[in-house]
Short mmCIF file of C-alpha atoms in Angstrom, two decimals:
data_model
loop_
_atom_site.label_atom_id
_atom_site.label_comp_id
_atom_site.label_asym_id
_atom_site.label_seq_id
_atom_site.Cartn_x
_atom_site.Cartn_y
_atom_site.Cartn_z
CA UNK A 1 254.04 234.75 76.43
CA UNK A 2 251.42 233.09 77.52
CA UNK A 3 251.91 229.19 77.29
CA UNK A 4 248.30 227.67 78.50
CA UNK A 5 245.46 229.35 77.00
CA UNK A 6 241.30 229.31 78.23
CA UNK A 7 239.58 231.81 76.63
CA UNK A 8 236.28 231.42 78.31
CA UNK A 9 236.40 232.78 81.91
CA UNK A 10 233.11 231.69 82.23
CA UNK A 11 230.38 229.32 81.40
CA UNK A 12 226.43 228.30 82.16
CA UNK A 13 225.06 225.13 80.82
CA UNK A 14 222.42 223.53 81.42
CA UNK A 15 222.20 220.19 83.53
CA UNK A 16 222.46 217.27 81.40
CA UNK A 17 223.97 219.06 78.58
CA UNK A 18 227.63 217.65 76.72
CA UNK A 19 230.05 220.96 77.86
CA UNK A 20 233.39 221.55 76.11
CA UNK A 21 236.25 222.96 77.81
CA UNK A 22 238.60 225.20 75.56
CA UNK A 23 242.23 225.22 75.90
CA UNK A 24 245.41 225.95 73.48
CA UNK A 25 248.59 225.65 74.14
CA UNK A 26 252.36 226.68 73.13
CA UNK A 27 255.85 224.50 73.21
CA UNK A 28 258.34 223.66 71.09
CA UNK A 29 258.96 220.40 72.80
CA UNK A 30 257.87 216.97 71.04
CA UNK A 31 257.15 215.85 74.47
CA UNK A 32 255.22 217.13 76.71
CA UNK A 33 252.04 216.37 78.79
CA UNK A 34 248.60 217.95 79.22
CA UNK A 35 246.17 217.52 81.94
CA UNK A 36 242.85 219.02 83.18
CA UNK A 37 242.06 219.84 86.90
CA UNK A 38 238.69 220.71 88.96
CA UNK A 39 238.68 223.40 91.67
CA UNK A 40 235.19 222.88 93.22
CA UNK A 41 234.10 225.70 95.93
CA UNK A 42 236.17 223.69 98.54
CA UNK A 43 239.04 224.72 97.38
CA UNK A 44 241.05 221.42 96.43
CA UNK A 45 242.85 220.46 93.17
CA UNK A 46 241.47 217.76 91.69
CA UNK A 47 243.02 215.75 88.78
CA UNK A 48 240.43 214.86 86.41
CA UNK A 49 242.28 213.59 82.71
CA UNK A 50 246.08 213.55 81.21
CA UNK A 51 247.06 213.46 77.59
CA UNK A 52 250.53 212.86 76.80
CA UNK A 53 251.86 214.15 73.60
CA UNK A 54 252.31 210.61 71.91
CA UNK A 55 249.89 209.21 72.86
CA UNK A 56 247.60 208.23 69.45
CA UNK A 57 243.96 208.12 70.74
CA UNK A 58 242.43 211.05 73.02
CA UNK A 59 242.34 209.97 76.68
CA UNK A 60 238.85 209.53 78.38
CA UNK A 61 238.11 208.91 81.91
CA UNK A 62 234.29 208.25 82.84
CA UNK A 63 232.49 211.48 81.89
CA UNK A 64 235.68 213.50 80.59
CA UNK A 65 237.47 213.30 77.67
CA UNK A 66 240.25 215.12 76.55
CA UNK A 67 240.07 216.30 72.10
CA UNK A 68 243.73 216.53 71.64
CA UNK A 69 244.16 217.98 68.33
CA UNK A 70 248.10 218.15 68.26
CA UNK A 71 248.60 220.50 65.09
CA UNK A 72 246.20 222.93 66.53
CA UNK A 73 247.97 222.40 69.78
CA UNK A 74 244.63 222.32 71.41
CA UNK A 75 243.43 220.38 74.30
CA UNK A 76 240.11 220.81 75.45
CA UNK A 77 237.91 219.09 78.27
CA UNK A 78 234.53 217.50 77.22
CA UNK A 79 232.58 216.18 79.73
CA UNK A 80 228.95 214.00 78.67
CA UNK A 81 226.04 214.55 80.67
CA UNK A 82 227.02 217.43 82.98
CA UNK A 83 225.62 217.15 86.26
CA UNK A 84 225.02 220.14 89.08
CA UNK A 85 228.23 218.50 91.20
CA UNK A 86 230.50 219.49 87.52
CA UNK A 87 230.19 223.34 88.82
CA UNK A 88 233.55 224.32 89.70
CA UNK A 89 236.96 226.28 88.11
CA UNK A 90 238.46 223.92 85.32
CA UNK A 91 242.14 224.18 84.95
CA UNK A 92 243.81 223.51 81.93
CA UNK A 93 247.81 222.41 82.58
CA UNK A 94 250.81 221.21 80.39
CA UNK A 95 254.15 219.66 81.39
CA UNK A 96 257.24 220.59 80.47
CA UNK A 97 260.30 218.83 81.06
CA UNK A 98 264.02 220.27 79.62
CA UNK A 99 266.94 218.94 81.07
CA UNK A 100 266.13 218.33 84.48
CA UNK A 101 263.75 221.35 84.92
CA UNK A 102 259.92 219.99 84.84
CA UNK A 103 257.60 222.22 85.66
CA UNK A 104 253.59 222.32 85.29
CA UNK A 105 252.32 225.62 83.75
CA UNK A 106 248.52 226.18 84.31
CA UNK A 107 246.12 228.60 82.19
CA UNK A 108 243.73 231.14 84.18
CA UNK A 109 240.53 229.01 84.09
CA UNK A 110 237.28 228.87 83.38
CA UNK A 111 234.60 229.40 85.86
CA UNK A 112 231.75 226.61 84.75
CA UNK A 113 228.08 226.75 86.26
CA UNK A 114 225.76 223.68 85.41
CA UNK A 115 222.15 224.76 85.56
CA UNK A 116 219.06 222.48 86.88
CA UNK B 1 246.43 207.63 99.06
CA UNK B 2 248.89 210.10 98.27
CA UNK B 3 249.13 212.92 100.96
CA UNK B 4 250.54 217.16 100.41
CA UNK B 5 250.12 218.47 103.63
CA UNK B 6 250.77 222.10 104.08
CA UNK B 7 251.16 223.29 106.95
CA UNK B 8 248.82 226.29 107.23
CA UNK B 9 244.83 226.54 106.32
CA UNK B 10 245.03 230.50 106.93
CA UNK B 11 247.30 232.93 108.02
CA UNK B 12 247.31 236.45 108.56
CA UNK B 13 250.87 238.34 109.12
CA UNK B 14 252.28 241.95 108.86
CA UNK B 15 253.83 244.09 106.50
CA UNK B 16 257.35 243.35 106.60
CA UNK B 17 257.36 239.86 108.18
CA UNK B 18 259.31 237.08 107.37
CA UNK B 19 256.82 234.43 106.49
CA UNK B 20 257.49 230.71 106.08
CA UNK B 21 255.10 228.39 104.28
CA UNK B 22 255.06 224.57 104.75
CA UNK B 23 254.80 221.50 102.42
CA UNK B 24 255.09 218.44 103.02
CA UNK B 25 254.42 215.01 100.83
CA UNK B 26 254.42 211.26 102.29
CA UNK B 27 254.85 209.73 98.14
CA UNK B 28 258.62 210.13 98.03
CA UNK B 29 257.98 212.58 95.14
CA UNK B 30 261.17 214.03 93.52
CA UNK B 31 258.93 217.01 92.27
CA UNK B 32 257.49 220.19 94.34
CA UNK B 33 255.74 223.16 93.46
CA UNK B 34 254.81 226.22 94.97
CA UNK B 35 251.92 228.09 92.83
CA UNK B 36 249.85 231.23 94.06
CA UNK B 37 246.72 231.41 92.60
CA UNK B 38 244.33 234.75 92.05
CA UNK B 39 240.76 235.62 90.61
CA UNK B 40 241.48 235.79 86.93
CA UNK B 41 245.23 234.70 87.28
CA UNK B 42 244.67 231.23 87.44
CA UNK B 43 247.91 229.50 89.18
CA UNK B 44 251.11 231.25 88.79
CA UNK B 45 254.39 229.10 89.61
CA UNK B 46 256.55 230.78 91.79
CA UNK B 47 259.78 228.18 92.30
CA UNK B 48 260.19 224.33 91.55
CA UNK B 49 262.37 221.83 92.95
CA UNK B 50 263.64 218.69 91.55
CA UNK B 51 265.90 217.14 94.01
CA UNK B 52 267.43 218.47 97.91
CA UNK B 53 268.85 221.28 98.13
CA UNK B 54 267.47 222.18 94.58
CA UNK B 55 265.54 224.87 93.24
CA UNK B 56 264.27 226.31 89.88
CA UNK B 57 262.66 229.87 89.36
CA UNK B 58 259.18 229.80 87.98
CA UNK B 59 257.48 232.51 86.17
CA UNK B 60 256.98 234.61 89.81
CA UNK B 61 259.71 234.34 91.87
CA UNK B 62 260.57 237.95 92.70
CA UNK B 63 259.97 238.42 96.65
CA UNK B 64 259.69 234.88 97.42
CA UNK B 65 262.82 232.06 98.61
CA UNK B 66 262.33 228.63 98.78
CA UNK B 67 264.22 225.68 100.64
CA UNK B 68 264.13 222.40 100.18
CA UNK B 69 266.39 220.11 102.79
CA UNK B 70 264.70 216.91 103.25
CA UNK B 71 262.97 215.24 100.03
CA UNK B 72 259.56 215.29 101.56
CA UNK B 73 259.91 219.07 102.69
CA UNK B 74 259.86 222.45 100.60
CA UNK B 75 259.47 226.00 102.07
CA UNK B 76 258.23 228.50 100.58
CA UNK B 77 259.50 232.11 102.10
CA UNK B 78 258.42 235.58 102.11
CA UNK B 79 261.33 237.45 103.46
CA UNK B 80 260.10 240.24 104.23
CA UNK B 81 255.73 240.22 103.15
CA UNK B 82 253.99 242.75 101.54
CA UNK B 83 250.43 243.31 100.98
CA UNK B 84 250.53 242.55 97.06
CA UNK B 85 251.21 238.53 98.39
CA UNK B 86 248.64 238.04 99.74
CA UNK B 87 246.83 234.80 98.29
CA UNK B 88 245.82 231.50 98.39
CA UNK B 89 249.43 229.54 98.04
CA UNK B 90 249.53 225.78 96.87
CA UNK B 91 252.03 223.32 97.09
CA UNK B 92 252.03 220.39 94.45
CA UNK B 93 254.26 217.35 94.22
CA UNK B 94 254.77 214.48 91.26
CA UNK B 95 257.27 212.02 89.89
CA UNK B 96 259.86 212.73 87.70
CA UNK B 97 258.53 212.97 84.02
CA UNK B 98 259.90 209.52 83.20
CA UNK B 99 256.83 207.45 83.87
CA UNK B 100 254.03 206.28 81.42
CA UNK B 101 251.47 206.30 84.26
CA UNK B 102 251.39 208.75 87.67
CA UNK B 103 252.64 211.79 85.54
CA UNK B 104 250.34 214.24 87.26
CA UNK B 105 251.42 216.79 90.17
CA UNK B 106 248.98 216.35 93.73
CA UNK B 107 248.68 218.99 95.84
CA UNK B 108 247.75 220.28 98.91
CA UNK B 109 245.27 221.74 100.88
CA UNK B 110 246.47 225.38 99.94
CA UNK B 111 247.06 228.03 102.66
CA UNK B 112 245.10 231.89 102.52
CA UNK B 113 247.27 234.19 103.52
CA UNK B 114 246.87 238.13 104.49
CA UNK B 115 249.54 240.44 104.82
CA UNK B 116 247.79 243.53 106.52
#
């Protein structure tokens, strides 16, 4: 079963515009950790925001924020004031850790175009 | 800045080769990863290792090997490649799960490879 969910594969906005990221998720854990990363054209993995599953307020870095609405188990990326550089894959990630297995599970992506 | 070199950009081997992929990380992470990623697949984990000389399937492990002897090295190996693996592959690296801060996996440059 699928654990890391983005149901839009892809998405045009246009420049300036707020854009929200979707992403749901599935564990049974109480602890766990979710994270958003940006693929631009280059190729590289870029961390961009982590929510941890205690944490009280929703995390926020610059432009991106993370809505973490725990009893929907949903985690998605906002970012304010998209610009043209934003265009890139978005990866939506969670962490798992049982016993001494940890392991970082990733969704498919969504492929997000900013407009001028 | 922390550093996941691998060890390839692109590579292009045979049908039926034994092909060995390098990672290697300069942050004393405990963590590695090796993930192949796909259009519309998004990053699959193929094997995970916590500690030397340990290893951990991941969702994808069928066809693949993995070593890991030194802390700062793991290799991922195709023992004998087909054409269905070829893909970009990236390696990742992190902390244990036991920190507030520096939770998320880095990763490297990611290495294209064809099996023809």
């Amino acid at each position: 079963a699928q654990k890391i969910t983005q149901t839009q594969p892809g998405m045009f906005v246009q420049e300036k515009e707020a854009v929200t990221l979707d992403c749901t998720y599935d564990t049974s854990d109480p602890s766990y950790g979710l994270f958003w990363y940006k693929q631009p054209s280059s190729g590289e993995m870029i961390f961009l925001i982590y929510q941890g599953s205690y944490d009280q307020q929703n995390a926020t870095e610059g432009r991106y924020s993370l809505n973490f609405q725990k009893a929907r188990k949903s985690a998605n990326l906002v970012i304010s004031a998209s610009q043209l550089g934003d265009s890139a894959m978005y990866f939506c990630a969670m962490r798992e850790r049982k016993n001494r297995d940890d392991k970082i599970i990733f969704g498919k992506g969504t492929r997000l175009h900013i407009l001028p | 800045d922390v550093k996941v070199t691998q060890s390839s950009r692109y590579l292009v081997k045979r049908t039926g080769e034994k092909v060995f992929l390098e990672c290697v990380q300069d942050m004393d992470h405990e963590n590695m990863f090796w993930y192949r990623q796909d259009p519309g697949l998004g990053l699959r984990l193929i094997y995970f290792s916590y500690d030397v000389k340990m290893k951990e399937k991941g969702d994808i492990p069928e066809g693949y090997s993995v070593s890991r002897e030194k802390k700062e090295r793991f290799s991922l190996i195709l023992e004998s490649a087909s054409t269905n693996q070829t893909s970009m592959y990236l390696c990742a690296s992190s902390f244990l799960n036991l920190r507030v801060k520096d939770t998320e996996a880095f990763f490297g440059q990611g290495t294209r490879l064809t099996v023809v």
